[in-house]
XYZ file of C-alpha atoms in Angstrom:
755
model
C 0.000 0.000 0.000
C 2.851 2.397 0.850
C 4.545 1.584 -2.453
C 1.339 2.263 -4.385
C 0.872 5.563 -2.557
C 4.445 6.619 -3.384
C 3.903 5.869 -7.093
C 0.715 7.946 -7.107
C 2.666 10.873 -5.608
C 5.353 10.552 -8.286
C 2.758 10.547 -11.072
C 0.997 13.549 -9.532
C 4.277 15.400 -9.341
C 4.956 14.764 -13.033
C 1.475 15.827 -14.093
C 1.533 19.067 -12.086
C 3.017 21.787 -14.287
C 5.019 24.712 -13.037
C 2.908 27.583 -14.341
C 4.386 30.975 -15.126
C 2.517 33.898 -13.519
C 0.057 35.383 -15.939
C -1.104 31.992 -17.284
C 0.596 32.336 -20.647
C -1.362 30.176 -23.115
C -0.431 29.337 -26.702
C -3.014 28.131 -29.165
C -1.713 25.458 -31.483
C -3.421 23.689 -34.349
C -1.250 20.601 -34.094
C 0.444 18.588 -31.399
C 4.029 19.725 -30.929
C 4.917 17.260 -28.166
C 6.415 20.121 -26.206
C 5.444 18.542 -22.939
C 7.818 15.686 -23.622
C 10.588 18.259 -23.637
C 9.433 20.236 -20.653
C 9.036 17.159 -18.477
C 12.203 15.116 -18.332
C 12.002 11.794 -16.475
C 13.850 10.979 -13.304
C 15.658 7.668 -13.892
C 13.207 5.790 -11.680
C 10.121 7.301 -13.305
C 8.013 5.260 -15.742
C 8.720 6.074 -19.405
C 5.055 6.277 -20.199
C 4.746 9.448 -18.156
C 7.610 11.153 -19.950
C 6.171 10.257 -23.334
C 2.695 11.615 -22.602
C 1.907 14.521 -24.932
C -1.032 16.899 -25.216
C -3.318 17.072 -28.198
C -4.203 20.292 -30.047
C -3.734 23.297 -27.728
C -1.286 23.106 -24.850
C -0.352 25.014 -21.726
C 3.273 26.143 -21.824
C 5.152 25.189 -18.687
C 8.525 24.056 -17.499
C 9.795 21.225 -15.337
C 13.280 20.919 -13.904
C 15.054 17.821 -12.675
C 16.380 19.933 -9.812
C 14.200 18.827 -6.950
C 12.824 21.310 -4.415
C 14.350 24.343 -6.117
C 12.148 27.353 -6.698
C 12.432 29.228 -9.979
C 11.438 32.824 -10.249
C 10.233 33.881 -13.690
C 12.132 37.158 -13.517
C 15.478 35.382 -13.107
C 14.673 33.043 -16.024
C 13.957 35.960 -18.302
C 17.049 37.787 -17.081
C 19.252 34.773 -17.742
C 18.170 34.318 -21.350
C 18.202 38.055 -21.965
C 21.695 38.263 -20.545
C 22.943 35.518 -22.856
C 21.236 37.036 -25.891
C 22.578 40.527 -25.201
C 26.129 39.239 -24.764
C 26.273 37.660 -28.228
C 27.045 40.989 -29.891
C 30.231 41.884 -28.023
C 33.298 40.022 -26.783
C 33.576 41.911 -23.524
C 31.001 43.987 -21.685
C 30.320 45.518 -18.306
C 29.292 42.253 -16.672
C 30.659 39.602 -19.035
C 33.470 38.477 -21.312
C 33.962 35.509 -23.617
C 36.574 32.795 -23.768
C 37.261 30.618 -26.781
C 35.351 32.836 -29.145
C 36.402 34.836 -32.222
C 34.989 36.123 -35.456
C 35.408 32.569 -36.805
C 32.496 31.245 -34.761
C 30.432 34.404 -35.067
C 28.208 32.611 -37.552
C 27.265 30.120 -34.834
C 25.608 32.853 -32.785
C 22.225 33.834 -34.046
C 18.970 34.694 -32.374
C 17.252 31.637 -33.842
C 18.214 28.060 -33.240
C 18.544 25.426 -30.548
C 20.880 26.301 -27.677
C 22.351 23.929 -25.124
C 24.119 25.825 -22.337
C 26.229 24.286 -19.593
C 25.911 26.723 -16.687
C 27.801 26.453 -13.410
C 29.630 28.395 -10.750
C 32.493 25.875 -10.885
C 33.369 23.407 -13.620
C 34.705 20.898 -11.129
C 34.997 17.735 -13.230
C 35.438 16.672 -16.827
C 32.360 14.429 -17.007
C 30.124 17.370 -17.863
C 32.391 18.281 -20.777
C 32.413 14.702 -22.001
C 28.622 14.806 -22.157
C 28.665 18.027 -24.150
C 31.282 16.711 -26.561
C 29.132 13.671 -27.216
C 26.041 15.816 -27.768
C 28.087 18.091 -30.042
C 29.046 15.151 -32.254
C 25.560 13.663 -32.310
C 23.839 16.958 -33.081
C 26.336 19.194 -34.912
C 23.697 21.772 -35.856
C 22.744 22.930 -32.372
C 24.578 25.774 -30.643
C 26.564 24.650 -27.596
C 28.152 27.060 -25.162
C 29.186 27.355 -21.529
C 28.093 29.890 -18.914
C 30.148 30.346 -15.776
C 29.858 32.744 -12.874
C 33.245 34.260 -12.159
C 34.297 36.478 -9.275
C 38.096 36.123 -8.885
C 41.068 35.860 -11.287
C 41.649 32.334 -9.983
C 38.291 31.308 -11.478
C 39.442 32.473 -14.880
C 42.790 30.703 -14.627
C 41.089 27.433 -13.765
C 38.932 27.772 -16.840
C 41.885 28.600 -19.088
C 43.503 25.369 -17.922
C 40.314 23.450 -18.713
C 40.155 24.878 -22.229
C 43.450 23.179 -22.973
C 43.321 19.978 -20.936
C 39.759 19.122 -22.000
C 40.081 20.513 -25.548
C 36.916 22.581 -25.243
C 35.890 23.789 -28.701
C 32.729 25.684 -27.801
C 32.661 29.292 -26.518
C 32.237 30.005 -22.827
C 30.524 33.088 -21.449
C 31.867 34.321 -18.118
C 29.477 36.392 -16.063
C 29.987 38.588 -13.035
C 26.272 38.434 -12.327
C 24.540 35.796 -10.242
C 21.596 33.701 -11.449
C 19.459 31.463 -9.329
C 19.561 28.668 -11.914
C 23.215 27.941 -11.249
C 23.432 28.731 -7.547
C 22.526 25.162 -6.600
C 25.116 23.601 -8.901
C 25.907 22.898 -12.530
C 22.988 22.473 -14.900
C 22.145 22.197 -18.588
C 19.767 24.749 -20.099
C 18.041 23.739 -23.327
C 15.951 26.238 -25.294
C 15.039 27.379 -28.766
C 15.000 30.999 -29.938
C 15.606 32.157 -26.345
C 12.205 30.942 -25.175
C 10.822 28.123 -23.022
C 14.047 26.970 -21.339
C 14.268 23.492 -19.865
C 16.771 23.021 -17.041
C 18.471 19.745 -16.121
C 20.538 19.258 -13.010
C 23.933 18.085 -14.178
C 24.411 15.440 -11.485
C 20.989 13.903 -12.006
C 21.011 13.921 -15.825
C 22.719 11.183 -17.751
C 23.800 11.436 -21.345
C 20.840 9.604 -22.840
C 18.284 11.822 -21.102
C 20.031 14.909 -22.430
C 20.391 13.410 -25.893
C 16.716 12.462 -26.008
C 15.676 15.987 -25.082
C 17.739 17.514 -27.869
C 16.468 14.957 -30.355
C 12.840 15.627 -29.453
C 13.329 19.357 -29.855
C 14.954 18.855 -33.246
C 12.040 16.694 -34.350
C 9.666 19.592 -33.744
C 11.636 21.644 -36.242
C 11.414 19.133 -39.068
C 8.355 20.841 -40.484
C 9.943 24.287 -40.456
C 11.336 24.502 -43.986
C 13.022 27.842 -43.406
C 14.982 26.628 -40.412
C 15.632 23.322 -42.134
C 17.428 25.157 -44.927
C 19.544 26.976 -42.362
C 20.539 23.665 -40.797
C 21.497 22.239 -44.174
C 23.671 25.242 -44.911
C 25.395 24.920 -41.552
C 26.003 21.237 -42.186
C 27.651 22.039 -45.508
C 30.126 24.407 -43.914
C 30.908 22.046 -41.081
C 31.744 19.269 -43.499
C 34.615 21.297 -44.904
C 35.507 23.066 -41.680
C 35.415 20.909 -38.584
C 34.254 22.176 -35.233
C 37.859 22.301 -34.058
C 38.580 24.944 -36.645
C 36.458 27.313 -34.606
C 38.696 26.912 -31.586
C 40.476 30.203 -31.048
C 42.945 29.628 -28.221
C 46.202 31.395 -29.102
C 48.045 28.334 -27.804
C 46.803 26.474 -30.849
C 49.610 28.159 -32.771
C 52.289 26.649 -30.559
C 54.388 23.925 -32.160
C 52.945 21.446 -29.642
C 49.496 21.925 -28.167
C 48.957 19.594 -25.211
C 51.612 16.941 -25.940
C 49.999 14.442 -23.600
C 51.498 11.038 -24.436
C 54.695 9.479 -25.759
C 55.977 6.001 -26.609
C 59.200 4.676 -28.142
C 60.606 2.217 -30.666
C 63.957 1.071 -29.270
C 64.989 -0.924 -32.352
C 64.699 1.982 -34.804
C 65.410 4.823 -32.350
C 61.996 6.445 -32.887
C 59.627 8.400 -30.666
C 55.884 8.834 -31.090
C 54.465 12.027 -29.583
C 50.698 12.455 -29.320
C 50.166 16.134 -30.075
C 46.675 15.716 -28.669
C 44.947 19.018 -29.363
C 46.470 19.192 -32.845
C 44.972 15.747 -33.528
C 48.184 14.207 -34.800
C 51.051 11.927 -33.803
C 54.551 13.204 -34.548
C 57.209 10.606 -35.319
C 60.799 11.665 -34.644
C 64.169 10.071 -34.146
C 66.007 10.263 -30.860
C 67.757 13.539 -31.733
C 64.518 15.378 -32.531
C 64.469 15.180 -36.327
C 60.852 14.833 -37.455
C 60.441 11.707 -39.587
C 56.706 11.587 -40.206
C 53.314 12.789 -39.029
C 50.195 10.662 -38.548
C 46.895 12.519 -39.011
C 45.754 15.465 -41.086
C 42.829 17.016 -39.223
C 40.175 16.225 -36.586
C 37.691 13.582 -37.623
C 37.314 9.832 -37.885
C 38.650 8.405 -41.124
C 41.104 5.687 -42.073
C 43.649 6.068 -44.859
C 47.244 7.105 -45.417
C 49.049 9.321 -42.946
C 48.302 12.496 -44.935
C 44.548 11.914 -45.218
C 43.553 9.949 -42.103
C 41.683 11.842 -39.413
C 42.008 11.474 -35.661
C 40.436 13.205 -32.697
C 42.735 13.681 -29.720
C 45.101 10.691 -30.057
C 46.491 9.710 -26.671
C 48.378 6.693 -25.296
C 50.205 4.459 -27.752
C 52.123 1.184 -27.907
C 54.660 0.212 -30.571
C 54.615 -3.410 -31.738
C 58.111 -4.154 -33.049
C 57.267 -7.449 -34.790
C 54.488 -5.901 -36.873
C 56.175 -2.483 -37.175
C 52.814 -0.989 -36.175
C 51.805 1.664 -33.697
C 48.628 0.963 -31.743
C 47.131 4.098 -30.230
C 44.054 5.391 -28.460
C 41.852 7.728 -30.495
C 40.277 9.252 -27.423
C 37.400 11.407 -28.642
C 36.498 8.900 -31.349
C 36.229 6.236 -28.605
C 38.401 3.979 -30.726
C 41.652 2.059 -30.932
C 43.556 2.702 -34.157
C 46.505 0.959 -35.795
C 49.197 2.724 -37.832
C 51.276 0.582 -40.182
C 54.609 2.407 -40.188
C 55.901 0.761 -43.366
C 52.734 1.139 -45.456
C 51.997 4.546 -43.825
C 48.323 3.753 -43.388
C 45.905 3.940 -40.459
C 43.044 1.546 -39.839
C 40.548 1.178 -37.003
C 41.030 -1.842 -34.765
C 38.018 -1.051 -32.573
C 35.122 -0.474 -33.014
C 34.717 -2.579 -36.129
C 32.244 -1.342 -38.721
C 29.541 -3.433 -40.286
C 30.263 -4.926 -43.709
C 29.107 -2.877 -46.638
C 29.520 0.435 -44.796
C 32.591 1.456 -46.848
C 30.559 2.088 -49.981
C 28.045 4.085 -47.969
C 30.834 6.187 -46.461
C 32.328 6.959 -49.884
C 28.917 7.908 -51.256
C 28.227 10.165 -48.267
C 31.605 11.826 -48.802
C 30.788 12.518 -52.464
C 27.342 13.861 -51.591
C 28.759 16.069 -48.854
C 31.231 17.644 -51.270
C 28.310 18.475 -53.540
C 26.346 19.925 -50.659
C 23.614 17.308 -51.054
C 24.263 15.172 -48.003
C 21.449 14.071 -45.740
C 22.053 15.326 -42.213
C 19.897 12.590 -40.760
C 21.714 9.806 -42.614
C 25.080 11.291 -41.741
C 24.234 11.334 -38.042
C 22.988 7.740 -38.138
C 26.157 6.591 -39.883
C 28.445 8.313 -37.413
C 26.485 7.133 -34.418
C 26.511 3.514 -35.548
C 30.298 3.552 -35.858
C 31.332 5.717 -32.918
C 28.737 6.054 -30.229
C 27.962 2.355 -29.979
C 31.553 1.806 -28.875
C 32.038 0.361 -25.400
C 34.988 2.694 -24.968
C 34.186 6.125 -23.598
C 36.994 8.682 -23.788
C 39.854 6.199 -23.320
C 43.333 7.613 -22.766
C 46.019 5.167 -21.551
C 47.172 2.029 -23.350
C 49.231 -0.862 -21.932
C 50.039 -4.313 -23.274
C 50.500 -7.412 -21.127
C 52.680 -10.424 -21.877
C 49.619 -12.512 -22.824
C 48.580 -10.218 -25.714
C 45.956 -8.367 -23.711
C 45.568 -4.645 -24.201
C 44.692 -2.633 -21.102
C 42.797 0.560 -21.943
C 42.166 3.120 -19.183
C 40.243 6.366 -19.275
C 41.784 9.738 -18.391
C 40.151 9.818 -14.942
C 41.427 6.345 -14.032
C 37.895 5.151 -13.320
C 37.319 2.593 -16.094
C 39.481 -0.220 -17.435
C 38.747 -2.120 -20.625
C 40.612 -5.302 -21.544
C 40.908 -6.073 -25.246
C 42.121 -9.161 -27.054
C 45.117 -8.069 -29.118
C 44.372 -10.409 -32.012
C 40.618 -10.067 -32.447
C 40.220 -6.466 -31.268
C 37.226 -7.354 -29.072
C 36.486 -5.923 -25.633
C 36.595 -8.788 -23.123
C 35.904 -7.187 -19.729
C 35.180 -3.818 -18.178
C 36.282 -2.874 -14.644
C 35.041 0.184 -12.768
C 36.890 2.160 -10.094
C 40.578 2.816 -9.492
C 40.898 0.010 -6.864
C 39.791 -2.571 -9.420
C 42.127 -1.069 -12.028
C 45.107 -1.396 -9.697
C 44.031 -4.907 -8.783
C 43.959 -6.013 -12.438
C 46.997 -4.253 -13.891
C 48.631 -2.460 -10.969
C 51.955 -4.192 -11.503
C 52.137 -3.065 -15.128
C 51.322 0.495 -14.082
C 53.919 0.582 -11.307
C 56.570 -0.833 -13.639
C 55.859 1.864 -16.223
C 55.939 4.627 -13.608
C 59.070 3.323 -11.898
C 61.160 5.246 -14.407
C 60.178 8.428 -12.577
C 62.281 7.300 -9.610
C 65.384 7.894 -11.725
C 64.626 11.603 -12.116
C 65.765 14.067 -9.422
C 62.760 15.376 -7.555
C 64.189 18.881 -7.212
C 64.523 19.127 -10.977
C 60.793 18.605 -11.388
C 60.079 21.309 -8.870
C 62.343 23.756 -10.716
C 61.455 22.962 -14.325
C 57.814 21.852 -14.338
C 54.524 22.198 -12.524
C 54.247 18.449 -12.084
C 55.630 18.463 -8.556
C 57.552 15.825 -6.656
C 57.007 12.342 -8.057
C 59.575 10.399 -6.113
C 58.138 10.598 -2.637
C 54.678 9.370 -1.835
C 52.125 7.984 -4.281
C 53.138 8.181 -7.959
C 51.041 10.259 -10.336
C 48.966 7.786 -12.343
C 47.904 10.496 -14.800
C 51.510 10.494 -16.087
C 51.247 6.851 -17.101
C 51.288 7.633 -20.827
C 53.384 10.807 -20.519
C 56.759 9.172 -19.913
C 58.912 6.675 -21.825
C 62.518 5.602 -22.181
C 64.659 5.459 -25.304
C 68.191 4.148 -25.025
C 69.749 6.053 -22.079
C 67.242 8.894 -21.993
C 63.867 9.507 -20.381
C 61.294 11.558 -22.281
C 58.506 13.335 -20.410
C 55.543 15.314 -21.737
C 55.213 18.694 -20.018
C 51.603 19.677 -20.686
C 52.009 22.977 -18.822
C 55.039 24.146 -20.788
C 53.763 22.545 -24.035
C 57.098 20.825 -24.593
C 58.972 17.534 -24.374
C 61.670 17.117 -21.723
C 64.713 14.909 -22.216
C 66.523 13.581 -19.135
C 69.731 11.593 -19.256
C 69.125 8.677 -16.893
C 72.812 8.359 -15.958
C 73.981 11.950 -15.543
C 70.627 13.505 -14.637
C 71.137 16.312 -17.176
C 67.757 17.730 -18.199
C 67.152 19.528 -21.496
C 64.299 20.685 -23.696
C 63.800 18.229 -26.537
C 63.907 20.391 -29.671
C 62.213 19.153 -32.831
C 63.715 19.913 -36.244
C 62.687 19.539 -39.913
C 59.270 20.950 -39.132
C 58.362 21.223 -42.816
C 57.280 17.575 -42.695
C 54.348 18.678 -40.525
C 53.001 20.669 -43.479
C 50.433 23.432 -43.279
C 48.236 23.230 -40.148
C 44.710 22.127 -40.900
C 43.134 25.204 -39.282
C 44.843 27.429 -41.890
C 44.139 25.325 -44.956
C 40.837 25.872 -46.774
C 39.573 22.858 -48.736
C 39.283 23.692 -52.405
C 35.599 22.822 -52.714
C 34.589 24.878 -49.688
C 36.845 27.747 -50.683
C 35.158 28.125 -54.040
C 31.716 27.637 -52.481
C 31.884 30.378 -49.873
C 35.048 32.298 -50.762
C 36.671 34.548 -48.229
C 33.707 34.412 -45.860
C 34.946 31.088 -44.546
C 38.441 32.237 -43.708
C 38.961 33.212 -40.095
C 42.629 34.173 -40.450
C 43.042 37.948 -40.671
C 44.682 39.245 -43.831
C 48.285 40.255 -43.170
C 48.770 41.860 -46.557
C 46.350 42.952 -49.296
C 47.612 44.508 -52.525
C 46.119 45.366 -55.921
C 47.899 45.125 -59.271
C 46.940 46.172 -62.810
C 48.747 43.867 -65.244
C 48.620 42.512 -68.738
C 47.363 38.932 -69.003
C 49.887 36.124 -69.318
C 52.512 34.652 -67.050
C 53.099 36.470 -63.747
C 56.050 35.677 -61.497
C 55.294 36.645 -57.883
C 58.211 37.144 -55.534
C 57.191 37.244 -51.874
C 59.518 38.948 -49.390
C 58.567 38.890 -45.708
C 60.448 41.101 -43.244
C 60.919 39.434 -39.856
C 60.882 41.685 -36.759
C 64.175 42.035 -34.937
C 62.938 40.525 -31.668
C 62.042 37.119 -33.151
C 63.978 34.636 -35.250
C 63.079 31.854 -37.645
C 63.583 28.383 -36.258
C 63.835 26.957 -39.781
C 63.579 28.402 -43.304
C 60.092 28.447 -44.778
C 59.388 25.115 -46.481
C 57.285 24.658 -49.605
C 55.216 22.044 -47.760
C 54.105 24.764 -45.311
C 52.618 26.978 -48.059
C 49.142 26.770 -49.589
C 48.301 28.771 -52.677
C 45.104 29.187 -54.630
C 44.215 31.302 -57.651
C 40.616 32.317 -58.330
C 38.843 33.955 -61.195
C 40.717 34.448 -64.492
C 43.932 32.887 -63.186
C 45.526 29.558 -62.434
C 48.532 28.762 -60.273
C 51.298 26.855 -62.105
C 54.208 26.935 -59.637
C 56.518 23.977 -59.998
C 55.519 23.125 -63.557
C 58.505 22.748 -65.871
C 56.770 22.784 -69.229
C 53.634 24.888 -69.132
C 51.341 24.095 -72.055
C 50.223 27.014 -74.132
C 46.662 26.387 -73.062
C 47.572 27.494 -69.529
C 48.115 30.987 -70.889
C 44.387 31.114 -71.413
C 42.435 30.406 -68.261
C 39.095 31.489 -66.954
C 35.870 32.178 -68.766
C 37.041 35.540 -70.062
C 39.834 33.904 -72.071
C 37.576 31.589 -74.048
C 37.064 34.368 -76.605
C 40.697 33.982 -77.602
C 40.509 30.282 -78.428
C 40.104 31.044 -82.124
C 43.421 32.943 -82.114
C 45.583 30.086 -80.818
C 47.362 29.583 -84.092
C 48.186 33.278 -84.301
C 49.609 33.328 -80.789
C 51.844 30.352 -81.507
C 53.555 32.256 -84.346
C 54.329 35.251 -82.142
C 56.445 33.574 -79.464
C 59.493 35.499 -80.605
C 57.711 38.802 -80.030
C 57.170 38.423 -76.301
C 57.489 41.485 -74.126
C 58.358 41.672 -70.491
C 56.414 44.080 -68.349
C 57.783 45.133 -64.987
C 55.226 46.336 -62.495
C 55.656 49.914 -61.379
C 55.222 48.872 -57.743
C 58.296 46.664 -57.823
C 61.296 48.080 -55.975
C 64.264 47.540 -58.318
C 66.697 48.532 -55.586
C 65.341 46.054 -53.082
C 68.049 44.687 -50.782
C 67.300 41.188 -49.508
C 69.132 40.208 -46.328
C 69.125 37.110 -44.164
C 66.213 38.347 -42.066
C 63.753 38.040 -44.939
C 61.520 35.073 -45.682
C 61.434 34.589 -49.438
C 59.013 32.590 -51.534
C 57.853 32.676 -55.132
C 54.995 31.416 -57.235
C 53.811 31.659 -60.832
C 50.289 32.233 -62.124
C 48.870 32.490 -65.626
C 46.077 34.982 -66.163
C 43.609 35.952 -68.829
C 41.689 39.228 -69.291
C 39.436 39.828 -66.299
C 39.808 39.934 -62.542
C 41.495 37.330 -60.407
C 42.831 36.770 -56.931
C 45.821 34.894 -55.545
C 45.593 33.639 -51.952
C 48.684 32.532 -50.067
C 48.710 30.856 -46.659
C 51.988 30.015 -44.963
C 53.112 28.630 -41.613
C 56.381 30.024 -40.256
C 57.956 28.806 -37.018
C 59.613 31.351 -34.731
C 60.932 31.840 -31.236
C 61.945 34.956 -29.345
C 65.437 36.143 -30.132
C 67.922 35.944 -27.272
C 69.639 39.289 -26.870
C 72.333 39.318 -24.131
C 71.607 41.570 -21.155
C 68.247 42.660 -22.606
C 64.931 41.469 -21.196
C 66.636 38.522 -19.500
C 64.162 38.435 -16.642
C 61.210 40.313 -18.109
C 58.948 37.296 -18.476
C 55.793 39.424 -18.574
C 57.044 41.240 -21.638
C 58.109 37.996 -23.285
C 54.729 36.349 -22.706
C 52.899 39.407 -24.047
C 55.044 39.427 -27.185
C 54.391 35.737 -27.855
C 50.657 36.349 -27.572
C 50.905 39.297 -29.964
C 52.474 37.096 -32.607
C 50.370 33.971 -32.142
C 46.983 35.614 -31.754
C 45.049 35.855 -34.984
C 41.787 36.978 -33.480
C 40.146 39.867 -31.728
C 40.009 39.386 -27.951
C 39.034 41.397 -24.942
C 41.549 42.679 -22.443
C 40.397 40.343 -19.672
C 40.772 37.232 -21.808
C 44.175 38.324 -23.000
C 45.340 38.875 -19.424
C 44.285 35.336 -18.551
C 46.237 33.814 -21.433
C 49.226 35.930 -20.503
C 49.058 34.653 -16.915
C 48.809 31.100 -18.222
C 52.015 31.465 -20.235
C 53.785 32.795 -17.156
C 53.165 29.440 -15.447
C 55.786 28.002 -17.773
C 58.885 27.548 -15.607
C 61.364 27.310 -18.449
C 62.815 30.047 -20.626
C 59.985 31.524 -22.695
C 62.523 32.301 -25.394
C 62.817 28.555 -26.043
C 59.122 28.234 -26.829
C 58.548 27.541 -30.547
C 55.377 28.988 -32.019
C 53.804 29.231 -35.444
C 52.970 32.527 -37.106
C 50.226 32.169 -39.724
C 50.686 34.326 -42.807
C 47.695 35.258 -44.962
C 48.246 37.241 -48.167
C 45.745 38.215 -50.845
C 46.670 39.723 -54.184
C 43.958 41.271 -56.350
C 44.834 41.189 -60.040
C 43.071 43.285 -62.655
C 44.125 41.887 -66.014
C 43.675 44.096 -69.071
C 43.187 42.953 -72.646
C 46.009 41.395 -74.614
C 48.100 43.890 -76.587
C 47.439 43.485 -80.302
C 49.643 43.862 -83.342
C 49.194 46.590 -85.889
C 47.031 44.342 -88.029
C 44.463 44.237 -85.196
C 44.371 40.454 -85.206
C 47.602 39.183 -83.687
C 48.094 39.301 -79.929
C 51.269 39.319 -77.859
C 51.888 37.003 -74.908
C 53.365 38.911 -71.976
C 55.431 38.024 -68.955
C 55.171 40.106 -65.800
C 56.941 39.996 -62.481
C 55.861 41.600 -59.250
C 57.390 41.841 -55.805
C 55.187 41.635 -52.745
C 56.838 43.023 -49.625
C 55.238 42.101 -46.318
C 56.211 43.421 -42.910
C 55.353 41.161 -39.994
C 54.350 42.853 -36.775
């Protein structure tokens, strides 16, 4: 009888709406199932209650999973109004943004579905893992964070989280207080800044949150106008991944959260997981870069240049197979890199047979802008989200061919059969993890006993590792190669090399950086570039120049002046340059024999096709035209970065776009700025930042750099270079007979001054 009475009370509580004052009614001609969104079930509640929906008209109301918490309508309106008003400016009287730039400005609009993680303190990474999963399942909704902040320490904690958790969505920091987040972290789901639904973070699992978003999206399926907007957004996100919207200045460091490392003793190779750059760097023991695994964030097998990873972490090298097994953390997968064939394949989860053809077809359709968002989501979910792994991080191998896979929080252990790639068992809790593979963990961490404790205290923020309980989170961050110990310093964004015999500790400097190529967040895919043009580019233009030239071959000589306080780590490599010509031009750099047809490109030149035979007889009458803007007395010294390219143009307008990645570090000048770390950190931010930020955010990043205990002048960073040349090509000069035309060669010099 008591049990029956308790169930009646639960049902009554679900069926009793929280009514806004004023009894706001909406008349509707069709059932929108809004009640299924406003009433989210407690895990113990019957599903039939949560699925109950009204018919025809409905009474708008709201239900929160936060028990016994009163909600005042004024505070709800103020919260949404505050968020909406803050979208227009980076920094205001009571707010400022982190992780936001003009790149993700298109994500902020008054219409759409918003999912906001709001909290006074982001005290654990589970809430971010939920949002990342929702972000991948529903790429068209707008995800952001909202945090109350009162002290500089709050901001520093959040800056650290941006890097360690690889947060790609913007976060709004507020100096105002809202009742919704006073009781703890919560998720706020709403559309068009109306009818918010609040979920207590601790009481809401991933599936409840996912179901709520899915139900709200289903209500929009009949809205053709919004549906078109979603399709357009999906098109852009296919060419530009979500990670391209990340705007942390630390992204332009050579290494961005180098979290894991493993070694190949037989071939003297190291494998560094450059986690937040979504790649694995292969180097020899002296730092020379040999190869790079991964091209951009995503989930795709293939060769090293085209495969896609998402936060690769712990790895294990199998000498017999010459293969590197590694954790693909945010794809919830285990991948295998064949070092000889230079290919990557997925060991787990395995995909169903026949899916490869579907994937290829979806790729073709996406390039044409005709992909089905629904089908794409189903395909991705079937391959990724059904995985038993959930944000794995560490990887160990036992003597009996069992792979031990552990998550970043050391709370879950998965055992996998090395041969079949199947998950055998799952263990929960750190005590069970230590019980199953504690000996393997202690053996791996025992290398830390060979490192002087005082050195750690002086050079890193890791702290003393010799005395007391070892740091299990460093399990995948340390390895040995020959007589040296290599450690990942995720605070200083560097690799440390310690001689195990002498105890000498040095920064491990990488060389031959041209093998890394052009970073994915600077490169614009050709299809997307032509589809949306310059609107897609988020990199500010460093140099824009206009030229009036005769059509034909144009040699472009690029000269970049380097400021005196920085120095190039290595000369600019051709592999770190991306060029594209648009309009009545084509880029022909590197071609030895250029066919005559390349002198006629673009639609405007098609009128000259009938004169080909005349042009071929006039090759001896070529003229060379020097541009008036070219400085004939230009003196080129060693402090210039030089590059050249060749384009062929036809009458009309055209544009040449050049992206380049140059690696610098601060120049060491004796007796000048030796101890002025604040000035050094500010200068590094000036060079790396390619976005507009507020003063408060900049101060936080500056303070974060100052945590680095080493010499800031040893920090290698990338400076993106973005140049656009506008070409106005006149008509071909004609002979006296009015029929013959002359082919012309032009040369121009483009002088760029870096700041």
